XYZ file of N, CA and C in Angstrom:
774
model
N 0.679 -1.188 0.019
C -0.005 0.046 -0.027
C 0.838 1.230 0.136
N 0.633 2.203 -0.796
C 1.410 3.446 -1.047
C 1.729 4.109 0.301
N 0.565 4.364 1.136
C 0.750 5.036 2.341
C 1.765 4.602 3.332
N 1.874 3.095 3.202
C 2.698 2.435 4.118
C 4.157 2.015 3.656
N 4.390 1.914 2.237
C 5.545 1.706 1.765
C 6.539 2.868 1.556
N 7.868 2.493 1.614
C 8.815 3.463 1.380
C 8.615 4.157 0.026
N 8.888 5.454 0.016
C 8.709 6.255 -1.307
C 9.756 5.651 -2.296
N 9.467 5.632 -3.591
C 10.380 5.079 -4.451
C 11.567 6.004 -4.556
N 12.793 5.470 -4.719
C 13.976 6.134 -4.744
C 13.970 7.180 -5.832
N 13.264 6.789 -7.023
C 13.233 7.630 -8.245
C 12.233 8.715 -8.046
N 11.435 8.838 -7.167
C 10.477 9.815 -6.943
C 10.949 11.082 -6.549
N 12.126 11.176 -6.091
C 12.936 12.402 -5.431
C 11.933 12.906 -4.216
N 11.723 14.066 -4.135
C 10.984 14.646 -2.858
C 9.526 14.813 -3.173
N 8.737 14.262 -2.331
C 7.276 14.129 -2.721
C 6.784 15.284 -1.826
N 5.998 16.181 -2.405
C 5.484 17.527 -1.776
C 4.117 17.276 -1.208
N 3.834 17.505 -0.186
C 2.487 17.334 0.395
C 2.203 18.539 1.339
N 0.970 18.607 1.862
C 0.543 19.536 2.755
C -0.245 19.055 4.072
N -0.233 19.659 4.995
C -1.002 19.101 6.261
C -1.852 20.346 6.630
N -3.307 20.210 6.705
C -4.196 21.261 7.182
C -4.699 20.982 8.479
N -4.690 21.646 9.495
C -5.061 21.417 10.785
C -6.470 22.110 11.060
N -7.411 21.371 11.399
C -8.737 21.895 11.810
C -8.909 21.938 13.321
N -8.968 23.099 13.916
C -8.803 23.082 15.297
C -9.871 24.269 15.869
N -11.005 24.363 14.951
C -12.011 25.273 15.391
C -13.279 24.631 16.183
N -13.914 25.379 16.935
C -15.027 24.843 17.527
C -14.741 23.690 18.631
N -15.318 22.521 18.250
C -15.260 21.287 19.147
C -14.046 20.759 18.767
N -13.331 20.948 17.821
C -11.852 20.597 17.420
C -10.777 21.133 18.200
N -11.078 22.239 18.987
C -10.001 22.997 19.410
C -9.012 22.214 20.403
N -9.625 21.398 21.278
C -8.688 20.590 22.149
C -8.204 19.274 21.644
N -8.890 18.964 20.501
C -8.570 17.694 19.932
C -8.745 17.747 18.285
N -7.625 18.546 17.817
C -7.490 18.835 16.401
C -7.696 17.662 15.290
N -8.054 17.845 14.197
C -8.079 17.056 13.102
C -6.965 17.416 12.161
N -6.211 16.625 11.623
C -4.997 17.004 10.622
C -5.328 16.105 9.432
N -5.455 16.989 8.211
C -5.630 16.381 6.882
C -4.289 16.352 6.076
N -3.871 15.281 5.527
C -2.594 15.204 4.723
C -3.177 15.094 3.202
N -2.733 15.998 2.529
C -2.916 16.108 1.074
C -1.813 16.083 0.302
N -1.779 15.712 -1.098
C -0.728 15.971 -2.102
C -0.687 17.441 -2.128
N 0.376 17.868 -2.838
C 0.464 19.315 -3.092
C -0.460 19.807 -4.020
N -1.181 18.917 -4.759
C -2.248 19.146 -5.907
C -3.548 19.121 -5.302
N -3.562 18.812 -3.984
C -4.987 18.857 -3.172
C -5.599 17.372 -3.062
N -5.001 16.361 -3.317
C -5.539 15.050 -3.432
C -5.439 14.368 -1.974
N -6.595 14.011 -1.348
C -6.619 13.748 0.169
C -5.844 12.305 -0.003
N -5.001 12.223 1.167
C -4.133 11.083 1.388
C -4.518 10.328 2.709
N -4.592 11.047 3.631
C -4.794 10.363 4.993
C -5.254 11.326 6.089
N -5.656 11.177 7.121
C -6.058 12.086 8.180
C -5.718 11.475 9.781
N -5.584 12.430 10.529
C -5.460 11.938 11.947
C -6.152 12.870 13.075
N -6.545 12.182 14.101
C -7.234 13.090 15.041
C -6.682 12.723 16.264
N -6.516 13.812 17.094
C -6.101 13.586 18.568
C -7.164 13.078 19.400
N -6.995 11.958 20.149
C -7.969 11.175 20.848
C -8.167 11.836 22.196
N -9.479 11.839 22.661
C -9.747 12.295 24.005
C -9.684 11.038 25.003
N -9.758 11.317 26.225
C -9.820 10.318 27.258
C -8.586 9.278 27.358
N -7.348 9.811 26.943
C -6.060 9.210 27.130
C -5.170 9.799 28.060
N -4.494 8.917 28.734
C -3.459 9.694 29.761
C -2.409 10.488 28.939
N -1.889 9.879 27.773
C -0.923 10.665 27.062
C -1.500 10.874 25.763
N -0.878 11.761 24.932
C -1.160 12.062 23.637
C -1.362 10.887 22.649
N -2.431 10.839 22.070
C -2.696 9.732 21.299
C -3.420 10.083 19.949
N -2.942 9.769 18.768
C -3.542 10.136 17.504
C -4.027 8.962 16.589
N -5.162 8.848 16.199
C -5.559 7.803 15.241
C -5.455 8.129 13.890
N -4.893 7.438 13.094
C -4.577 7.721 11.676
C -5.425 6.905 10.723
N -6.124 7.500 9.882
C -7.150 6.779 9.008
C -7.060 7.237 7.652
N -7.495 6.408 6.683
C -7.649 6.604 5.338
C -9.075 7.265 5.044
N -9.796 7.416 6.066
C -11.210 7.935 5.757
C -11.372 9.162 6.573
N -12.060 10.318 6.027
C -12.381 11.468 6.701
C -13.567 11.199 7.573
N -14.249 10.111 7.323
C -15.552 10.072 8.055
C -15.447 9.243 9.287
N -14.382 8.386 9.259
C -14.311 7.556 10.649
C -12.953 7.915 11.186
N -12.698 8.684 12.172
C -11.441 8.930 12.776
C -11.236 8.430 14.194
N -12.135 7.543 14.557
C -12.019 7.078 15.941
C -11.968 5.507 16.110
N -12.767 4.792 15.277
C -12.815 3.416 15.388
C -11.450 2.692 14.859
N -10.902 1.841 15.633
C -9.835 1.092 15.283
C -10.193 -0.206 14.582
N -11.560 -0.560 14.491
C -12.120 -1.636 13.898
C -12.378 -1.576 12.429
N -12.405 -0.355 11.820
C -12.852 0.019 10.592
C -11.666 -0.348 9.799
N -11.992 -0.664 8.338
C -11.024 -0.875 7.426
C -10.052 0.263 7.020
N -10.532 1.473 7.402
C -9.819 2.584 7.160
C -8.746 2.835 7.997
N -8.729 2.347 9.264
C -7.953 2.580 10.322
C -6.462 1.981 9.916
N -5.350 2.805 9.802
C -4.054 2.395 9.460
C -2.984 2.500 10.646
N -3.364 3.013 11.703
C -2.368 2.955 12.763
C -2.465 4.290 13.833
N -1.625 4.231 14.777
C -1.842 5.317 15.709
C -0.532 5.941 16.227
N -0.401 7.110 16.868
C 0.766 7.625 17.399
C 0.629 7.875 18.740
N 1.494 7.481 19.582
C 1.370 7.540 20.979
C 2.586 8.275 21.726
N 2.464 9.151 22.818
C 3.450 9.753 23.254
C 3.669 9.180 24.779
N 4.957 9.404 25.330
C 5.018 9.140 26.705
C 4.519 10.230 27.550
N 4.404 10.097 28.814
C 3.844 11.230 29.638
C 4.282 12.703 29.501
N 5.663 12.764 29.209
C 6.140 14.205 29.140
C 6.303 14.671 27.661
N 5.646 13.833 26.752
C 5.692 14.268 25.390
C 7.031 14.392 24.697
N 7.920 13.667 25.179
C 9.295 13.543 24.670
C 9.645 12.365 23.577
N 8.827 11.327 23.849
C 9.067 10.195 23.040
C 7.685 9.796 22.464
N 7.697 9.499 21.212
C 6.498 9.073 20.375
C 6.907 7.851 19.616
N 5.845 6.822 19.545
C 5.925 5.745 18.783
C 4.711 5.697 17.923
N 4.882 5.287 16.756
C 3.784 5.054 15.824
C 3.630 3.551 15.409
N 2.360 3.073 15.629
C 2.329 1.734 15.537
C 1.288 1.339 14.218
N 1.218 0.324 13.726
C 0.370 -0.166 12.523
C -0.890 -0.726 13.256
N -1.598 -1.450 12.456
C -2.702 -2.253 13.077
C -2.230 -3.445 13.749
N -3.118 -3.969 14.730
C -2.546 -5.147 15.456
C -2.805 -4.880 16.957
N -2.476 -5.807 17.686
C -2.740 -5.622 19.190
C -1.640 -5.206 19.967
N -1.775 -4.247 21.018
C -0.823 -4.046 21.936
C -0.438 -5.345 22.720
N 0.833 -5.563 22.633
C 1.391 -6.867 23.299
C 0.883 -7.153 24.728
N 0.526 -6.066 25.378
C 0.088 -6.364 26.786
C -1.349 -6.918 26.843
N -1.983 -6.869 25.670
C -3.368 -7.205 25.753
C -3.529 -8.601 25.048
N -2.344 -9.138 24.653
C -2.330 -10.679 23.998
C -2.308 -11.631 25.097
N -3.076 -12.642 25.094
C -3.134 -13.831 26.000
C -1.873 -14.310 26.175
N -1.259 -14.178 27.441
C 0.193 -14.703 27.785
C 0.249 -16.270 27.614
N -0.953 -16.876 27.614
C -0.808 -18.428 27.629
C -0.652 -18.902 26.065
N -0.946 -17.783 25.078
C -0.972 -18.266 23.586
C 0.498 -18.443 23.352
N 0.560 -19.536 22.307
C 1.868 -19.845 21.807
C 2.559 -18.548 21.168
N 3.931 -18.480 21.502
C 4.643 -17.229 21.063
C 4.598 -17.016 19.570
N 4.617 -17.925 18.783
C 4.539 -17.960 17.414
C 3.394 -17.263 16.989
N 2.138 -17.674 17.449
C 0.954 -17.199 17.174
C 0.717 -15.686 17.647
N 1.209 -15.569 18.909
C 1.109 -14.193 19.523
C 1.914 -12.989 18.797
N 2.935 -13.359 18.265
C 3.581 -12.536 17.642
C 3.067 -11.934 16.444
N 2.324 -12.870 15.669
C 1.668 -12.419 14.430
C 0.432 -11.438 14.936
N -0.030 -11.642 16.086
C -1.049 -10.620 16.418
C -0.637 -9.231 16.779
N 0.548 -9.140 17.235
C 1.187 -7.857 17.806
C 1.323 -6.955 16.623
N 1.156 -5.632 17.127
C 1.256 -4.515 16.145
C 2.752 -4.276 15.907
N 2.953 -3.700 14.639
C 4.286 -3.257 14.403
C 4.589 -1.861 14.779
N 5.873 -1.455 15.278
C 6.427 -0.308 15.419
C 6.959 0.072 14.019
N 6.309 1.377 13.588
C 6.697 1.846 12.273
C 7.700 2.962 12.284
N 7.626 3.680 13.273
C 8.595 4.836 13.478
C 8.548 5.393 14.965
N 9.589 5.848 15.346
C 9.654 6.489 16.812
C 10.352 7.860 16.705
N 10.172 8.762 17.543
C 10.637 10.009 17.685
C 11.044 10.371 18.994
N 12.306 10.990 19.220
C 12.676 11.303 20.564
C 13.131 12.834 20.472
N 12.537 13.553 21.369
C 12.901 15.053 21.478
C 13.873 15.131 22.713
N 14.734 16.269 22.529
C 15.583 16.461 23.608
C 14.984 17.118 24.924
N 15.569 16.889 25.819
C 14.897 17.364 27.214
C 15.738 18.472 27.687
N 14.863 19.495 28.160
C 15.511 20.696 28.719
C 15.508 20.535 30.167
N 16.233 21.358 30.974
C 16.260 21.407 32.335
C 15.127 21.879 32.909
N 14.460 21.298 33.848
C 13.221 21.561 34.521
C 13.278 23.042 34.988
N 12.362 23.771 34.509
C 12.194 25.365 35.053
C 13.169 26.352 34.128
N 13.857 25.840 33.215
C 14.730 26.575 32.449
C 14.270 26.519 30.967
N 14.094 27.723 30.506
C 13.669 27.687 28.972
C 14.618 27.351 28.138
N 14.365 26.302 27.176
C 15.496 25.945 26.245
C 15.839 26.977 25.340
N 17.250 26.949 24.920
C 17.759 27.944 24.109
C 17.720 27.458 22.847
N 17.322 28.348 21.722
C 17.370 27.764 20.515
C 16.370 26.756 20.044
N 16.481 26.119 18.916
C 15.336 25.063 18.355
C 15.557 23.883 19.093
N 14.301 23.123 19.269
C 14.339 21.824 19.973
C 15.063 20.824 19.064
N 15.612 19.669 19.590
C 16.338 18.741 18.821
C 15.521 17.587 18.828
N 15.675 16.796 17.849
C 14.760 15.662 17.658
C 15.484 14.543 16.911
N 15.259 13.266 17.216
C 15.745 12.065 16.610
C 14.619 11.179 16.016
N 14.695 10.698 14.647
C 13.496 9.855 14.215
C 14.232 8.516 13.965
N 13.567 7.514 14.230
C 13.959 6.150 13.953
C 13.010 5.264 13.122
N 13.533 4.764 11.893
C 12.818 3.817 11.151
C 13.548 2.425 11.130
N 12.549 1.341 11.058
C 13.132 0.232 10.741
C 13.714 0.290 9.358
N 15.048 -0.410 9.215
C 15.808 -0.208 8.028
C 15.074 -0.962 6.710
N 15.289 -0.102 5.727
C 14.860 -0.870 4.422
C 15.996 -1.570 3.823
N 15.641 -2.743 3.361
C 16.682 -3.683 2.730
C 17.084 -3.351 1.337
N 18.064 -3.871 0.806
C 18.226 -3.652 -0.636
C 17.185 -4.253 -1.509
N 16.484 -5.099 -1.038
C 15.288 -5.553 -1.828
C 14.175 -4.805 -2.046
N 14.135 -3.522 -1.008
C 13.145 -2.645 -0.859
C 12.190 -2.907 0.092
N 12.268 -4.136 0.731
C 11.207 -4.418 1.878
C 11.993 -3.902 3.158
N 11.034 -3.222 4.073
C 11.355 -2.786 5.283
C 11.383 -3.989 6.323
N 12.312 -3.776 7.226
C 12.434 -4.879 8.329
C 11.202 -4.634 9.216
N 10.746 -5.641 9.808
C 9.492 -5.597 10.707
C 10.021 -5.561 12.067
N 9.493 -4.466 12.814
C 9.714 -4.322 14.044
C 8.436 -4.689 15.041
N 8.379 -6.007 15.178
C 7.067 -6.557 15.899
C 7.613 -7.224 17.161
N 7.207 -6.949 18.273
C 7.709 -7.857 19.572
C 6.655 -7.869 20.571
N 6.844 -8.862 21.311
C 6.042 -9.069 22.602
C 6.614 -8.319 23.964
N 7.798 -7.712 23.532
C 8.518 -7.053 24.593
C 8.981 -5.718 24.175
N 8.121 -4.739 24.063
C 8.639 -3.520 23.369
C 9.205 -2.724 24.370
N 9.319 -2.890 25.586
C 10.102 -2.139 26.432
C 11.558 -2.447 26.394
N 11.936 -3.639 26.017
C 13.342 -3.981 25.567
C 13.718 -4.147 24.142
N 12.739 -4.386 23.251
C 13.029 -4.554 21.900
C 12.313 -3.723 20.859
N 11.725 -2.658 21.351
C 11.020 -1.614 20.433
C 12.153 -0.858 19.917
N 11.747 0.149 19.057
C 12.567 1.132 18.379
C 13.516 1.925 19.317
N 12.776 2.626 20.218
C 13.548 3.370 21.230
C 14.466 2.735 22.068
N 14.144 1.510 22.733
C 14.960 0.722 23.361
C 16.164 0.318 22.770
N 15.943 -0.016 21.458
C 17.154 -0.566 20.662
C 18.143 0.664 20.528
N 17.719 1.862 20.141
C 18.528 2.980 20.153
C 19.247 3.222 21.263
N 18.594 3.249 22.597
C 19.297 3.506 23.771
C 20.235 2.471 24.182
N 19.993 1.213 23.791
C 20.900 0.187 24.171
C 22.210 -0.026 23.303
N 22.119 0.883 22.253
C 23.397 0.907 21.317
C 23.545 -0.318 20.459
N 22.429 -1.027 20.210
C 22.427 -2.304 19.576
C 21.733 -2.187 18.260
N 21.547 -1.002 17.752
C 20.897 -0.881 16.494
C 21.386 -1.496 15.402
N 22.713 -1.356 15.280
C 23.333 -2.000 14.069
C 22.778 -1.512 12.744
N 22.346 -2.771 11.978
C 21.680 -2.707 10.888
C 20.190 -2.572 10.859
N 19.735 -2.714 12.030
C 18.272 -2.812 12.312
C 17.388 -1.603 12.033
N 17.903 -0.377 12.396
C 17.253 0.727 12.285
C 18.005 2.023 11.509
N 17.207 2.846 10.976
C 17.767 4.022 10.467
C 17.462 5.230 11.256
N 18.533 6.002 11.549
C 18.606 7.132 12.438
C 18.597 8.523 11.715
N 17.711 9.424 11.948
C 17.586 10.693 11.239
C 17.591 11.760 12.333
N 18.151 12.841 12.312
C 18.179 13.879 13.249
C 17.829 15.283 12.585
N 17.287 16.159 13.300
C 16.993 17.380 12.728
C 18.300 18.282 12.365
N 18.154 18.785 11.248
C 19.266 19.732 10.865
C 19.372 20.960 11.745
N 20.468 21.345 12.265
C 20.603 22.500 13.166
C 20.551 23.710 12.443
N 19.696 24.510 12.677
C 19.503 26.028 12.062
C 20.775 26.735 12.358
N 20.845 27.729 11.536
C 21.960 28.711 11.655
C 21.430 30.069 12.203
N 22.155 30.712 13.116
C 21.696 31.951 13.500
C 21.830 32.959 12.525
N 20.800 33.750 12.274
C 20.983 34.889 11.196
C 20.838 36.157 12.094
N 22.131 36.876 12.083
C 22.141 38.049 12.763
C 21.138 39.195 12.257
N 20.800 39.366 11.021
C 20.063 40.189 10.358
C 18.632 40.248 10.757
N 17.979 39.072 11.021
C 16.671 38.930 11.542
C 16.456 38.542 13.099
N 17.761 38.115 13.507
C 17.870 37.719 15.016
C 16.936 36.490 15.149
N 17.159 35.441 14.347
C 16.488 34.174 14.652
C 17.334 33.051 14.063
N 16.850 31.823 14.503
C 17.572 30.661 13.893
C 16.791 30.429 12.470
N 17.516 30.070 11.362
C 17.041 29.846 10.175
C 17.397 28.485 9.429
N 16.628 27.949 8.598
C 16.818 26.873 7.708
C 16.503 27.180 6.329
N 17.193 26.595 5.271
C 16.781 26.860 3.946
C 15.784 25.854 3.549
N 14.543 26.305 3.290
C 13.515 25.424 2.984
C 13.231 25.424 1.422
N 13.971 26.215 0.850
C 13.638 26.464 -0.618
C 12.315 26.909 -0.962
N 11.815 27.795 -0.068
C 10.611 28.562 -0.317
C 9.293 27.664 -0.077
N 9.697 26.426 0.571
C 8.396 25.593 1.003
C 7.868 26.031 2.420
N 8.512 26.680 3.076
C 8.199 27.060 4.479
C 8.347 28.657 4.495
N 7.253 29.498 4.788
C 7.223 30.848 4.728
C 6.997 31.545 5.944
N 6.787 30.774 7.227
C 6.708 31.374 8.539
C 7.468 30.801 9.650
N 7.911 31.520 10.616
C 8.913 30.761 11.542
C 8.009 30.088 12.584
N 8.442 28.845 13.150
C 7.730 28.322 14.027
C 8.638 27.186 14.595
N 8.383 27.009 15.981
C 9.291 25.963 16.681
C 8.922 24.559 16.140
N 7.872 24.474 15.458
C 7.574 23.182 14.972
C 8.353 22.868 13.574
N 8.846 23.765 12.920
C 9.495 23.588 11.540
C 10.754 22.794 11.930
N 11.172 21.917 10.900
C 12.293 21.096 11.010
C 12.651 20.456 9.625
N 13.987 20.005 9.571
C 14.484 18.971 8.405
C 15.245 18.016 9.062
N 15.039 16.794 8.549
C 15.780 15.606 8.945
C 16.821 15.194 7.934
N 17.985 14.831 8.510
C 18.918 14.351 7.536
C 19.669 13.171 8.401
N 20.513 12.377 7.712
C 21.225 11.246 8.492
C 22.712 11.533 8.434
N 23.399 10.830 9.317
C 24.718 11.025 9.535
C 25.628 10.776 8.223
N 25.153 9.762 7.486
C 25.901 9.214 6.401
C 25.791 10.194 5.202
N 24.804 10.965 5.193
C 24.507 11.980 4.023
C 23.907 13.291 4.742
N 24.479 14.127 5.366
C 24.071 15.292 6.130
C 23.585 16.381 5.158
N 24.040 16.233 3.919
C 23.393 17.453 3.037
C 22.213 17.210 2.385
N 21.633 15.856 2.454
C 20.477 15.735 1.874
C 19.293 15.684 2.796
N 18.257 16.343 2.634
C 17.040 16.424 3.507
C 16.142 15.339 3.258
N 15.787 14.421 4.181
C 14.801 13.398 3.781
C 13.429 13.667 4.102
N 13.221 14.533 5.111
C 11.867 15.040 5.518
C 12.023 16.461 5.861
N 11.100 17.378 5.350
C 10.980 18.828 6.027
C 9.687 19.135 6.258
N 9.416 19.928 7.285
C 8.161 20.140 7.669
C 8.195 21.684 8.210
N 7.277 22.473 7.696
C 7.137 23.814 8.253
C 5.801 24.584 7.867
N 5.548 25.660 8.658
C 4.398 26.523 8.433
C 4.374 27.312 7.262
N 3.248 27.362 6.699
C 3.015 28.286 5.666
C 1.740 29.259 5.767
N 0.972 28.825 6.938
C -0.316 29.660 7.090
C -0.649 29.399 8.543
N -1.705 30.008 9.177
C -2.092 29.770 10.481
C -2.356 28.330 10.859
N -2.945 27.500 9.779
C -3.270 26.168 10.087
C -2.856 25.430 8.893
N -1.922 25.688 8.136
C -1.416 25.036 6.927
C -0.009 25.005 7.041
N 0.604 23.606 6.755
C 1.926 23.440 6.817
C 2.340 22.506 5.753
N 3.519 22.630 5.025
C 3.964 21.879 4.068
C 4.852 20.718 4.657
N 4.674 19.526 4.049
C 5.460 18.430 4.403
C 6.087 17.698 3.128
N 7.298 17.610 3.013
C 7.970 17.169 1.902
C 8.786 15.881 2.377
N 8.849 14.801 1.720
C 9.629 13.669 2.165
C 10.158 12.798 1.044
N 11.030 12.030 1.074
C 11.678 11.226 0.378
C 12.137 9.851 0.869
N 12.495 8.826 -0.133
C 12.996 7.605 0.314
C 13.984 7.692 1.470
N 13.968 7.031 2.710
C 13.184 5.756 2.741
C 11.868 5.980 3.467
N 11.518 7.295 3.561
C 10.274 7.409 4.590
C 9.064 7.044 3.757
N 8.026 6.490 4.375
C 6.668 6.190 3.777
C 5.656 7.429 4.157
N 4.731 7.635 3.372
C 3.686 8.767 3.740
C 3.463 8.633 5.170
N 3.094 7.513 5.734
C 2.538 7.445 7.110
C 3.606 7.639 8.200
N 4.791 7.261 7.898
C 5.948 7.551 8.824
C 6.181 9.114 8.764
N 6.252 9.594 7.483
C 6.361 11.104 7.633
C 5.312 11.938 8.294
N 4.171 11.408 7.927
C 2.936 12.183 8.764
C 3.012 12.009 10.212
N 3.396 10.801 10.683
C 3.431 10.513 12.229
C 4.407 11.382 12.849
N 5.521 11.532 12.228
C 6.655 12.390 12.754
C 6.191 13.873 12.831
N 5.565 14.268 11.723
C 5.078 15.730 11.721
C 3.950 15.811 12.692
N 3.045 14.930 13.140
C 2.119 15.013 14.101
C 2.907 15.060 15.470
N 3.901 14.382 15.701
C 4.658 14.617 16.810
C 5.118 15.905 17.097
N 5.400 16.640 15.979
C 5.997 18.022 16.187
C 4.823 19.043 16.602
N 3.503 18.713 16.237
C 2.401 19.509 16.678
C 2.294 19.514 18.166
N 2.559 18.287 18.732
C 2.214 18.119 20.261
C 3.019 18.958 21.204
N 2.511 19.368 22.282
C 3.279 20.111 23.294
C 3.978 19.242 24.035
N 5.243 19.648 24.284
C 6.236 18.999 24.951
C 6.597 19.651 26.302
N 6.150 18.997 27.401
C 6.252 19.472 28.713
C 7.577 20.137 29.057
N 8.610 19.277 28.791
C 10.098 19.721 29.201
C 10.819 20.257 28.008
N 10.201 20.607 26.996
C 11.039 20.885 25.823
C 10.490 22.184 25.322
N 9.608 22.909 25.801
C 9.035 24.084 25.329
C 8.887 25.201 26.451
């Protein structure tokens, strides 16, 4: 499926936009629409109510943004309590809800995949962070065949994307991207990045992701162009779902990061 598959290498940068709807009853729990640059609807997400941490349901349907049982549901994004770590999952069950007496081979097939994770830097409590926030995005690695490694585990606290990164055992299992550090512009008195005219308004949410192996190539960029409109551009190895999930994490308020 196009939304979940890595973008083709030959496609170059795929230009999209995200429109936020947060008026009226949507003010506390906004809806986000992902469209191609020509206005073709791709998918949408809605922040869910009655959750202890930020939780977004992602769907291929504008009509059903809540039900996880409908065919249009493609996954969800969830944060930790402080809003510094986010993980996006595909369809399937939370490992904690799978019957522990079930054969492991069967249980693992029911478990949801981890498709992308994002980690934001933590600032010292009570002190306002200086400059732009820092972020790291993790993807299961795409193989030379074009297939992405599957991160599906019954022990996400030790074998999930973020624990793998923290343990230093990532090896060839995951790909790591970090936001490109902006440069200080004395003329305007602000940190700036070159978005090649795709971003027109300053925002703490704006970012560009690069990898250590190729720091000059931007693989995902996101930034504000209007009050509730943002451009999102991505290339291989990101899928539309992964790129959208990372951008949704940027919208969310971070208790120790802002």
